[in-house]
mmCIF file of N, CA and C in Angstrom:
data_model
loop_
_atom_site.group_PDB
_atom_site.id
_atom_site.type_symbol
_atom_site.label_atom_id
_atom_site.label_comp_id
_atom_site.label_asym_id
_atom_site.label_seq_id
_atom_site.Cartn_x
_atom_site.Cartn_y
_atom_site.Cartn_z
ATOM 1 N N MET A 147 -53.512 2.213 214.091
ATOM 2 C CA MET A 147 -53.983 1.867 212.764
ATOM 3 C C MET A 147 -54.303 3.178 212.039
ATOM 4 N N LYS A 148 -54.038 3.224 210.717
ATOM 5 C CA LYS A 148 -54.300 4.406 209.911
ATOM 6 C C LYS A 148 -55.313 4.084 208.814
ATOM 7 N N ASN A 149 -56.021 5.116 208.346
ATOM 8 C CA ASN A 149 -56.851 5.004 207.155
ATOM 9 C C ASN A 149 -55.922 5.017 205.948
ATOM 10 N N LEU A 150 -56.131 4.115 205.000
ATOM 11 C CA LEU A 150 -55.307 4.021 203.798
ATOM 12 C C LEU A 150 -56.197 3.985 202.560
ATOM 13 N N ILE A 151 -55.647 4.410 201.424
ATOM 14 C CA ILE A 151 -56.370 4.307 200.154
ATOM 15 C C ILE A 151 -55.434 3.722 199.107
ATOM 16 N N LEU A 152 -56.005 3.198 198.059
ATOM 17 C CA LEU A 152 -55.238 2.743 196.914
ATOM 18 C C LEU A 152 -54.629 3.962 196.246
ATOM 19 N N ILE A 153 -53.360 3.895 195.865
ATOM 20 C CA ILE A 153 -52.699 5.047 195.261
ATOM 21 C C ILE A 153 -53.490 5.503 194.032
ATOM 22 N N PRO A 154 -53.743 6.801 193.925
ATOM 23 C CA PRO A 154 -54.502 7.295 192.767
ATOM 24 C C PRO A 154 -53.754 7.048 191.462
ATOM 25 N N ASN A 155 -54.507 6.748 190.436
ATOM 26 C CA ASN A 155 -53.943 6.566 189.105
ATOM 27 C C ASN A 155 -53.667 7.941 188.514
ATOM 28 N N CYS A 156 -52.419 8.209 188.187
ATOM 29 C CA CYS A 156 -52.041 9.517 187.644
ATOM 30 C C CYS A 156 -51.749 9.458 186.150
ATOM 31 N N GLU A 157 -52.185 8.396 185.475
ATOM 32 C CA GLU A 157 -52.013 8.307 184.028
ATOM 33 C C GLU A 157 -52.954 9.308 183.366
ATOM 34 N N ILE A 158 -52.460 10.014 182.365
ATOM 35 C CA ILE A 158 -53.254 11.034 181.680
ATOM 36 C C ILE A 158 -53.913 10.408 180.448
ATOM 37 N N TYR A 159 -55.201 10.675 180.279
ATOM 38 C CA TYR A 159 -55.969 10.204 179.136
ATOM 39 C C TYR A 159 -56.484 11.417 178.376
ATOM 40 N N LYS A 160 -56.577 11.320 177.066
ATOM 41 C CA LYS A 160 -57.130 12.394 176.242
ATOM 42 C C LYS A 160 -58.598 12.083 175.974
ATOM 43 N N GLY A 161 -59.437 13.081 176.142
ATOM 44 C CA GLY A 161 -60.852 12.867 175.899
ATOM 45 C C GLY A 161 -61.637 14.145 176.053
ATOM 46 N N ILE A 162 -62.947 14.005 175.975
ATOM 47 C CA ILE A 162 -63.837 15.160 176.094
ATOM 48 C C ILE A 162 -64.961 14.835 177.070
ATOM 49 N N VAL A 163 -65.407 15.868 177.763
ATOM 50 C CA VAL A 163 -66.589 15.782 178.619
ATOM 51 C C VAL A 163 -67.741 16.299 177.770
ATOM 52 N N VAL A 164 -68.769 15.490 177.598
ATOM 53 C CA VAL A 164 -69.825 15.823 176.640
ATOM 54 C C VAL A 164 -70.970 16.604 177.275
ATOM 55 N N ASP A 165 -71.616 17.374 176.429
ATOM 56 C CA ASP A 165 -72.889 17.999 176.762
ATOM 57 C C ASP A 165 -73.752 17.953 175.504
ATOM 58 N N GLU A 166 -74.938 18.550 175.570
ATOM 59 C CA GLU A 166 -75.872 18.442 174.442
ATOM 60 C C GLU A 166 -75.364 19.118 173.166
ATOM 61 N N ASN A 167 -74.342 19.968 173.255
ATOM 62 C CA ASN A 167 -73.799 20.653 172.078
ATOM 63 C C ASN A 167 -72.530 19.992 171.523
ATOM 64 N N THR A 168 -72.044 18.945 172.163
ATOM 65 C CA THR A 168 -70.809 18.300 171.731
ATOM 66 C C THR A 168 -71.022 17.534 170.436
ATOM 67 N N THR A 169 -70.136 17.774 169.474
ATOM 68 C CA THR A 169 -70.172 17.023 168.216
ATOM 69 C C THR A 169 -68.752 16.585 167.872
ATOM 70 N N LEU A 170 -68.657 15.456 167.216
ATOM 71 C CA LEU A 170 -67.377 15.026 166.671
ATOM 72 C C LEU A 170 -67.635 14.015 165.584
ATOM 73 N N LYS A 171 -66.682 13.935 164.667
ATOM 74 C CA LYS A 171 -66.688 12.921 163.617
ATOM 75 C C LYS A 171 -65.276 12.383 163.538
ATOM 76 N N TYR A 172 -65.159 11.060 163.395
ATOM 77 C CA TYR A 172 -63.852 10.430 163.296
ATOM 78 C C TYR A 172 -63.958 9.225 162.369
ATOM 79 N N GLU A 173 -62.913 9.047 161.577
ATOM 80 C CA GLU A 173 -62.800 7.847 160.743
ATOM 81 C C GLU A 173 -61.326 7.454 160.731
ATOM 82 N N ASN A 174 -61.051 6.170 160.977
ATOM 83 C CA ASN A 174 -59.649 5.745 160.965
ATOM 84 C C ASN A 174 -59.136 5.662 159.526
ATOM 85 N N LYS A 175 -57.828 5.494 159.394
ATOM 86 C CA LYS A 175 -57.179 5.559 158.067
ATOM 87 C C LYS A 175 -57.705 4.515 157.095
ATOM 88 N N ASP A 176 -57.937 3.294 157.590
ATOM 89 C CA ASP A 176 -58.403 2.248 156.675
ATOM 90 C C ASP A 176 -59.930 2.212 156.551
ATOM 91 N N LYS A 177 -60.585 3.189 157.143
ATOM 92 C CA LYS A 177 -62.046 3.368 157.029
ATOM 93 C C LYS A 177 -62.854 2.182 157.550
ATOM 94 N N THR A 178 -62.287 1.435 158.503
ATOM 95 C CA THR A 178 -63.030 0.335 159.108
ATOM 96 C C THR A 178 -63.811 0.789 160.336
ATOM 97 N N ILE A 179 -63.484 1.971 160.845
ATOM 98 C CA ILE A 179 -64.206 2.551 161.982
ATOM 99 C C ILE A 179 -64.641 3.958 161.593
ATOM 100 N N SER A 180 -65.922 4.239 161.730
ATOM 101 C CA SER A 180 -66.393 5.620 161.597
ATOM 102 C C SER A 180 -67.248 5.915 162.827
ATOM 103 N N GLN A 181 -67.048 7.117 163.361
ATOM 104 C CA GLN A 181 -67.726 7.494 164.601
ATOM 105 C C GLN A 181 -68.298 8.895 164.471
ATOM 106 N N GLU A 182 -69.444 9.081 165.104
ATOM 107 C CA GLU A 182 -70.063 10.399 165.132
ATOM 108 C C GLU A 182 -70.722 10.592 166.493
ATOM 109 N N LEU A 183 -70.581 11.779 167.022
ATOM 110 C CA LEU A 183 -71.234 12.143 168.278
ATOM 111 C C LEU A 183 -72.023 13.413 168.038
ATOM 112 N N LYS A 184 -73.318 13.353 168.307
ATOM 113 C CA LYS A 184 -74.181 14.533 168.250
ATOM 114 C C LYS A 184 -75.439 14.224 169.050
ATOM 115 N N ASN A 185 -76.007 15.258 169.620
ATOM 116 C CA ASN A 185 -77.237 15.110 170.426
ATOM 117 C C ASN A 185 -77.100 14.042 171.499
ATOM 118 N N LEU A 186 -75.902 13.950 172.099
ATOM 119 C CA LEU A 186 -75.599 12.983 173.155
ATOM 120 C C LEU A 186 -75.746 11.525 172.697
ATOM 121 N N GLU A 187 -75.619 11.293 171.398
ATOM 122 C CA GLU A 187 -75.595 9.934 170.867
ATOM 123 C C GLU A 187 -74.241 9.689 170.210
ATOM 124 N N PHE A 188 -73.566 8.653 170.667
ATOM 125 C CA PHE A 188 -72.285 8.242 170.094
ATOM 126 C C PHE A 188 -72.565 7.050 169.197
ATOM 127 N N ILE A 189 -72.362 7.234 167.891
ATOM 128 C CA ILE A 189 -72.679 6.194 166.913
ATOM 129 C C ILE A 189 -71.381 5.735 166.264
ATOM 130 N N GLN A 190 -71.141 4.429 166.333
ATOM 131 C CA GLN A 190 -69.938 3.849 165.727
ATOM 132 C C GLN A 190 -70.339 2.767 164.738
ATOM 133 N N THR A 191 -69.741 2.818 163.566
ATOM 134 C CA THR A 191 -69.912 1.764 162.574
ATOM 135 C C THR A 191 -68.546 1.126 162.371
ATOM 136 N N GLN A 192 -68.499 -0.193 162.489
ATOM 137 C CA GLN A 192 -67.255 -0.932 162.330
ATOM 138 C C GLN A 192 -67.437 -1.992 161.256
ATOM 139 N N ILE A 193 -66.465 -2.043 160.344
ATOM 140 C CA ILE A 193 -66.493 -3.037 159.273
ATOM 141 C C ILE A 193 -65.318 -3.987 159.469
ATOM 142 N N ILE A 194 -65.618 -5.272 159.489
ATOM 143 C CA ILE A 194 -64.583 -6.304 159.553
ATOM 144 C C ILE A 194 -64.737 -7.141 158.288
ATOM 145 N N GLU A 195 -63.642 -7.232 157.532
ATOM 146 C CA GLU A 195 -63.705 -7.970 156.268
ATOM 147 C C GLU A 195 -62.503 -8.894 156.167
ATOM 148 N N THR A 196 -62.789 -10.159 155.882
ATOM 149 C CA THR A 196 -61.737 -11.144 155.629
ATOM 150 C C THR A 196 -62.018 -11.776 154.264
ATOM 151 N N SER A 197 -61.219 -12.724 153.899
ATOM 152 C CA SER A 197 -61.459 -13.426 152.625
ATOM 153 C C SER A 197 -62.706 -14.301 152.702
ATOM 154 N N GLU A 198 -63.165 -14.589 153.922
ATOM 155 C CA GLU A 198 -64.310 -15.489 154.098
ATOM 156 C C GLU A 198 -65.625 -14.783 154.410
ATOM 157 N N TYR A 199 -65.569 -13.568 154.954
ATOM 158 C CA TYR A 199 -66.810 -12.879 155.295
ATOM 159 C C TYR A 199 -66.577 -11.379 155.453
ATOM 160 N N LYS A 200 -67.685 -10.672 155.488
ATOM 161 C CA LYS A 200 -67.672 -9.242 155.767
ATOM 162 C C LYS A 200 -68.826 -8.969 156.718
ATOM 163 N N THR A 201 -68.530 -8.228 157.785
ATOM 164 C CA THR A 201 -69.578 -7.868 158.735
ATOM 165 C C THR A 201 -69.509 -6.377 159.018
ATOM 166 N N GLU A 202 -70.657 -5.775 159.182
ATOM 167 C CA GLU A 202 -70.741 -4.358 159.523
ATOM 168 C C GLU A 202 -71.603 -4.232 160.776
ATOM 169 N N THR A 203 -71.041 -3.603 161.802
ATOM 170 C CA THR A 203 -71.741 -3.459 163.074
ATOM 171 C C THR A 203 -71.928 -1.985 163.379
ATOM 172 N N LYS A 204 -73.156 -1.626 163.693
ATOM 173 C CA LYS A 204 -73.467 -0.249 164.079
ATOM 174 C C LYS A 204 -73.890 -0.265 165.544
ATOM 175 N N THR A 205 -73.206 0.551 166.346
ATOM 176 C CA THR A 205 -73.497 0.638 167.772
ATOM 177 C C THR A 205 -73.852 2.077 168.118
ATOM 178 N N THR A 206 -74.930 2.257 168.862
ATOM 179 C CA THR A 206 -75.317 3.578 169.345
ATOM 180 C C THR A 206 -75.285 3.551 170.865
ATOM 181 N N ILE A 207 -74.562 4.496 171.441
ATOM 182 C CA ILE A 207 -74.485 4.629 172.890
ATOM 183 C C ILE A 207 -75.132 5.960 173.256
ATOM 184 N N TYR A 208 -76.115 5.907 174.143
ATOM 185 C CA TYR A 208 -76.826 7.109 174.575
ATOM 186 C C TYR A 208 -76.104 7.686 175.780
ATOM 187 N N LEU A 209 -75.516 8.853 175.596
ATOM 188 C CA LEU A 209 -74.726 9.491 176.637
ATOM 189 C C LEU A 209 -75.576 10.448 177.457
ATOM 190 N N LYS A 210 -75.032 10.841 178.592
ATOM 191 C CA LYS A 210 -75.644 11.861 179.438
ATOM 192 C C LYS A 210 -74.657 13.002 179.589
ATOM 193 N N LYS A 211 -75.170 14.177 179.791
ATOM 194 C CA LYS A 211 -74.327 15.351 179.991
ATOM 195 C C LYS A 211 -73.334 15.074 181.125
ATOM 196 N N GLY A 212 -72.055 15.400 180.868
ATOM 197 C CA GLY A 212 -71.012 15.186 181.867
ATOM 198 C C GLY A 212 -70.251 13.889 181.712
ATOM 199 N N MET A 213 -70.745 12.988 180.854
ATOM 200 C CA MET A 213 -70.003 11.744 180.617
ATOM 201 C C MET A 213 -68.756 12.046 179.806
ATOM 202 N N VAL A 214 -67.818 11.105 179.814
ATOM 203 C CA VAL A 214 -66.537 11.284 179.148
ATOM 204 C C VAL A 214 -66.422 10.328 177.965
ATOM 205 N N VAL A 215 -65.847 10.829 176.881
ATOM 206 C CA VAL A 215 -65.488 10.008 175.731
ATOM 207 C C VAL A 215 -63.974 10.165 175.570
ATOM 208 N N LEU A 216 -63.259 9.039 175.565
ATOM 209 C CA LEU A 216 -61.796 9.063 175.493
ATOM 210 C C LEU A 216 -61.323 8.753 174.079
ATOM 211 N N PHE A 217 -60.190 9.363 173.688
ATOM 212 C CA PHE A 217 -59.550 8.996 172.427
ATOM 213 C C PHE A 217 -58.534 7.921 172.743
ATOM 214 N N GLU A 218 -58.787 6.688 172.256
ATOM 215 C CA GLU A 218 -57.908 5.563 172.578
ATOM 216 C C GLU A 218 -56.653 5.562 171.702
ATOM 217 N N ASN A 219 -56.831 5.518 170.407
ATOM 218 C CA ASN A 219 -55.705 5.573 169.467
ATOM 219 C C ASN A 219 -56.263 5.761 168.064
ATOM 220 N N GLU A 220 -55.367 5.936 167.077
ATOM 221 C CA GLU A 220 -55.808 6.193 165.703
ATOM 222 C C GLU A 220 -56.529 5.003 165.080
ATOM 223 N N GLU A 221 -56.214 3.800 165.528
ATOM 224 C CA GLU A 221 -56.859 2.607 164.981
ATOM 225 C C GLU A 221 -58.306 2.467 165.481
ATOM 226 N N ARG A 222 -58.508 2.649 166.774
ATOM 227 C CA ARG A 222 -59.845 2.464 167.376
ATOM 228 C C ARG A 222 -60.641 3.749 167.522
ATOM 229 N N GLY A 223 -59.966 4.876 167.505
ATOM 230 C CA GLY A 223 -60.685 6.140 167.638
ATOM 231 C C GLY A 223 -61.134 6.393 169.063
ATOM 232 N N TYR A 224 -62.365 6.845 169.205
ATOM 233 C CA TYR A 224 -62.921 7.199 170.510
ATOM 234 C C TYR A 224 -63.606 6.000 171.144
ATOM 235 N N VAL A 225 -63.618 5.971 172.460
ATOM 236 C CA VAL A 225 -64.322 4.930 173.205
ATOM 237 C C VAL A 225 -65.076 5.568 174.361
ATOM 238 N N VAL A 226 -66.170 4.955 174.726
ATOM 239 C CA VAL A 226 -66.920 5.370 175.909
ATOM 240 C C VAL A 226 -66.493 4.423 177.023
ATOM 241 N N PRO A 227 -65.760 4.934 178.016
ATOM 242 C CA PRO A 227 -65.222 4.049 179.048
ATOM 243 C C PRO A 227 -66.288 3.550 180.010
ATOM 244 N N VAL A 228 -66.035 2.389 180.568
ATOM 245 C CA VAL A 228 -66.923 1.824 181.584
ATOM 246 C C VAL A 228 -66.681 2.527 182.922
ATOM 247 N N ASN A 229 -65.412 2.772 183.241
ATOM 248 C CA ASN A 229 -65.067 3.437 184.499
ATOM 249 C C ASN A 229 -65.316 4.931 184.404
ATOM 250 N N LYS A 230 -65.448 5.562 185.563
ATOM 251 C CA LYS A 230 -65.681 7.000 185.603
ATOM 252 C C LYS A 230 -64.359 7.743 185.523
ATOM 253 N N TYR A 231 -64.269 8.693 184.608
ATOM 254 C CA TYR A 231 -63.098 9.549 184.458
ATOM 255 C C TYR A 231 -63.505 10.979 184.780
ATOM 256 N N VAL A 232 -62.599 11.709 185.419
ATOM 257 C CA VAL A 232 -62.863 13.102 185.781
ATOM 258 C C VAL A 232 -61.669 13.947 185.350
ATOM 259 N N THR A 233 -61.870 15.259 185.348
ATOM 260 C CA THR A 233 -60.761 16.156 185.049
ATOM 261 C C THR A 233 -59.766 16.124 186.200
ATOM 262 N N ILE A 234 -58.550 16.593 185.941
ATOM 263 C CA ILE A 234 -57.527 16.634 186.998
ATOM 264 C C ILE A 234 -58.008 17.506 188.153
ATOM 265 N N LYS A 235 -58.625 18.621 187.846
ATOM 266 C CA LYS A 235 -59.144 19.513 188.890
ATOM 267 C C LYS A 235 -60.164 18.784 189.770
ATOM 268 N N GLU A 236 -61.051 18.022 189.153
ATOM 269 C CA GLU A 236 -62.054 17.265 189.915
ATOM 270 C C GLU A 236 -61.407 16.180 190.767
ATOM 271 N N ALA A 237 -60.362 15.528 190.239
ATOM 272 C CA ALA A 237 -59.673 14.491 191.001
ATOM 273 C C ALA A 237 -59.006 15.080 192.238
ATOM 274 N N ILE A 238 -58.358 16.230 192.072
ATOM 275 C CA ILE A 238 -57.722 16.901 193.216
ATOM 276 C C ILE A 238 -58.771 17.293 194.250
ATOM 277 N N GLN A 239 -59.904 17.769 193.782
ATOM 278 C CA GLN A 239 -60.994 18.145 194.694
ATOM 279 C C GLN A 239 -61.482 16.928 195.481
ATOM 280 N N GLU A 240 -61.601 15.781 194.819
ATOM 281 C CA GLU A 240 -62.022 14.563 195.510
ATOM 282 C C GLU A 240 -61.028 14.188 196.604
ATOM 283 N N LEU A 241 -59.726 14.318 196.326
ATOM 284 C CA LEU A 241 -58.708 14.005 197.324
ATOM 285 C C LEU A 241 -58.746 15.006 198.477
ATOM 286 N N GLU A 242 -59.094 16.248 198.191
ATOM 287 C CA GLU A 242 -59.215 17.258 199.250
ATOM 288 C C GLU A 242 -60.266 16.837 200.282
ATOM 289 N N TYR A 243 -61.333 16.187 199.810
ATOM 290 C CA TYR A 243 -62.404 15.774 200.717
ATOM 291 C C TYR A 243 -61.924 14.779 201.763
ATOM 292 N N ILE A 244 -60.927 13.965 201.424
ATOM 293 C CA ILE A 244 -60.511 12.919 202.361
ATOM 294 C C ILE A 244 -59.199 13.223 203.076
ATOM 295 N N LYS A 245 -58.566 14.360 202.778
ATOM 296 C CA LYS A 245 -57.249 14.615 203.367
ATOM 297 C C LYS A 245 -57.302 14.693 204.886
ATOM 298 N N ASP A 246 -58.392 15.134 205.459
ATOM 299 C CA ASP A 246 -58.513 15.219 206.908
ATOM 300 C C ASP A 246 -58.722 13.852 207.561
ATOM 301 N N LEU A 247 -58.910 12.820 206.776
ATOM 302 C CA LEU A 247 -59.088 11.473 207.315
ATOM 303 C C LEU A 247 -57.750 10.762 207.520
ATOM 304 N N ASP A 248 -56.630 11.443 207.234
ATOM 305 C CA ASP A 248 -55.298 10.865 207.400
ATOM 306 C C ASP A 248 -54.905 10.940 208.874
ATOM 307 N N THR A 249 -55.567 10.146 209.677
ATOM 308 C CA THR A 249 -55.364 10.150 211.121
ATOM 309 C C THR A 249 -55.291 8.719 211.634
ATOM 310 N N GLU A 250 -54.876 8.600 212.850
ATOM 311 C CA GLU A 250 -54.933 7.298 213.521
ATOM 312 C C GLU A 250 -56.399 6.981 213.774
ATOM 313 N N VAL A 251 -56.744 5.725 213.615
ATOM 314 C CA VAL A 251 -58.121 5.300 213.860
ATOM 315 C C VAL A 251 -58.124 4.199 214.901
ATOM 316 N N GLU A 252 -59.252 4.043 215.527
ATOM 317 C CA GLU A 252 -59.398 3.021 216.553
ATOM 318 C C GLU A 252 -59.279 1.644 215.907
ATOM 319 N N ASN A 253 -58.551 0.760 216.550
ATOM 320 C CA ASN A 253 -58.390 -0.601 216.066
ATOM 321 C C ASN A 253 -59.654 -1.381 216.453
ATOM 322 N N ASP A 254 -60.491 -1.678 215.452
ATOM 323 C CA ASP A 254 -61.704 -2.447 215.738
ATOM 324 C C ASP A 254 -61.540 -3.898 215.287
ATOM 325 N N ILE A 255 -60.312 -4.286 214.975
ATOM 326 C CA ILE A 255 -60.030 -5.672 214.578
ATOM 327 C C ILE A 255 -59.548 -6.421 215.808
ATOM 328 N N LYS A 256 -60.126 -7.569 216.041
ATOM 329 C CA LYS A 256 -59.742 -8.378 217.197
ATOM 330 C C LYS A 256 -58.386 -9.006 216.953
ATOM 331 N N GLY A 257 -57.539 -8.982 217.926
ATOM 332 C CA GLY A 257 -56.212 -9.595 217.802
ATOM 333 C C GLY A 257 -55.131 -8.578 218.111
ATOM 334 N N ASN A 258 -53.909 -8.969 217.836
ATOM 335 C CA ASN A 258 -52.777 -8.105 218.111
ATOM 336 C C ASN A 258 -52.540 -7.111 216.990
ATOM 337 N N GLU A 259 -52.127 -5.901 217.369
ATOM 338 C CA GLU A 259 -51.763 -4.888 216.380
ATOM 339 C C GLU A 259 -50.255 -4.745 216.426
ATOM 340 N N ASN A 260 -49.594 -4.860 215.287
ATOM 341 C CA ASN A 260 -48.133 -4.725 215.206
ATOM 342 C C ASN A 260 -47.745 -3.359 214.756
#
């Protein structure tokens, strides 16, 4: 029996790793999304307007140093992901930690091993 892992996701995402000095401002073309990041606070204002109603939502996300903010697309702008994202260098370093575990392991499962 061998130790196995789920294949690493190698999709590249554009974003920034924040610290207390990180600032950004973004507004989409139709001005329905405006975003600002300063002092580790990510503030987004979104306007949704139809023929029947108009709503404006302001969301503030309190970030910590080292968190990631990704650029999703021109329509949505930046997003704070739920999952943890790291730099490519950090991902390679994480894989280095487990490379020595690529060995045969004792079968602790009862039954036949094929």
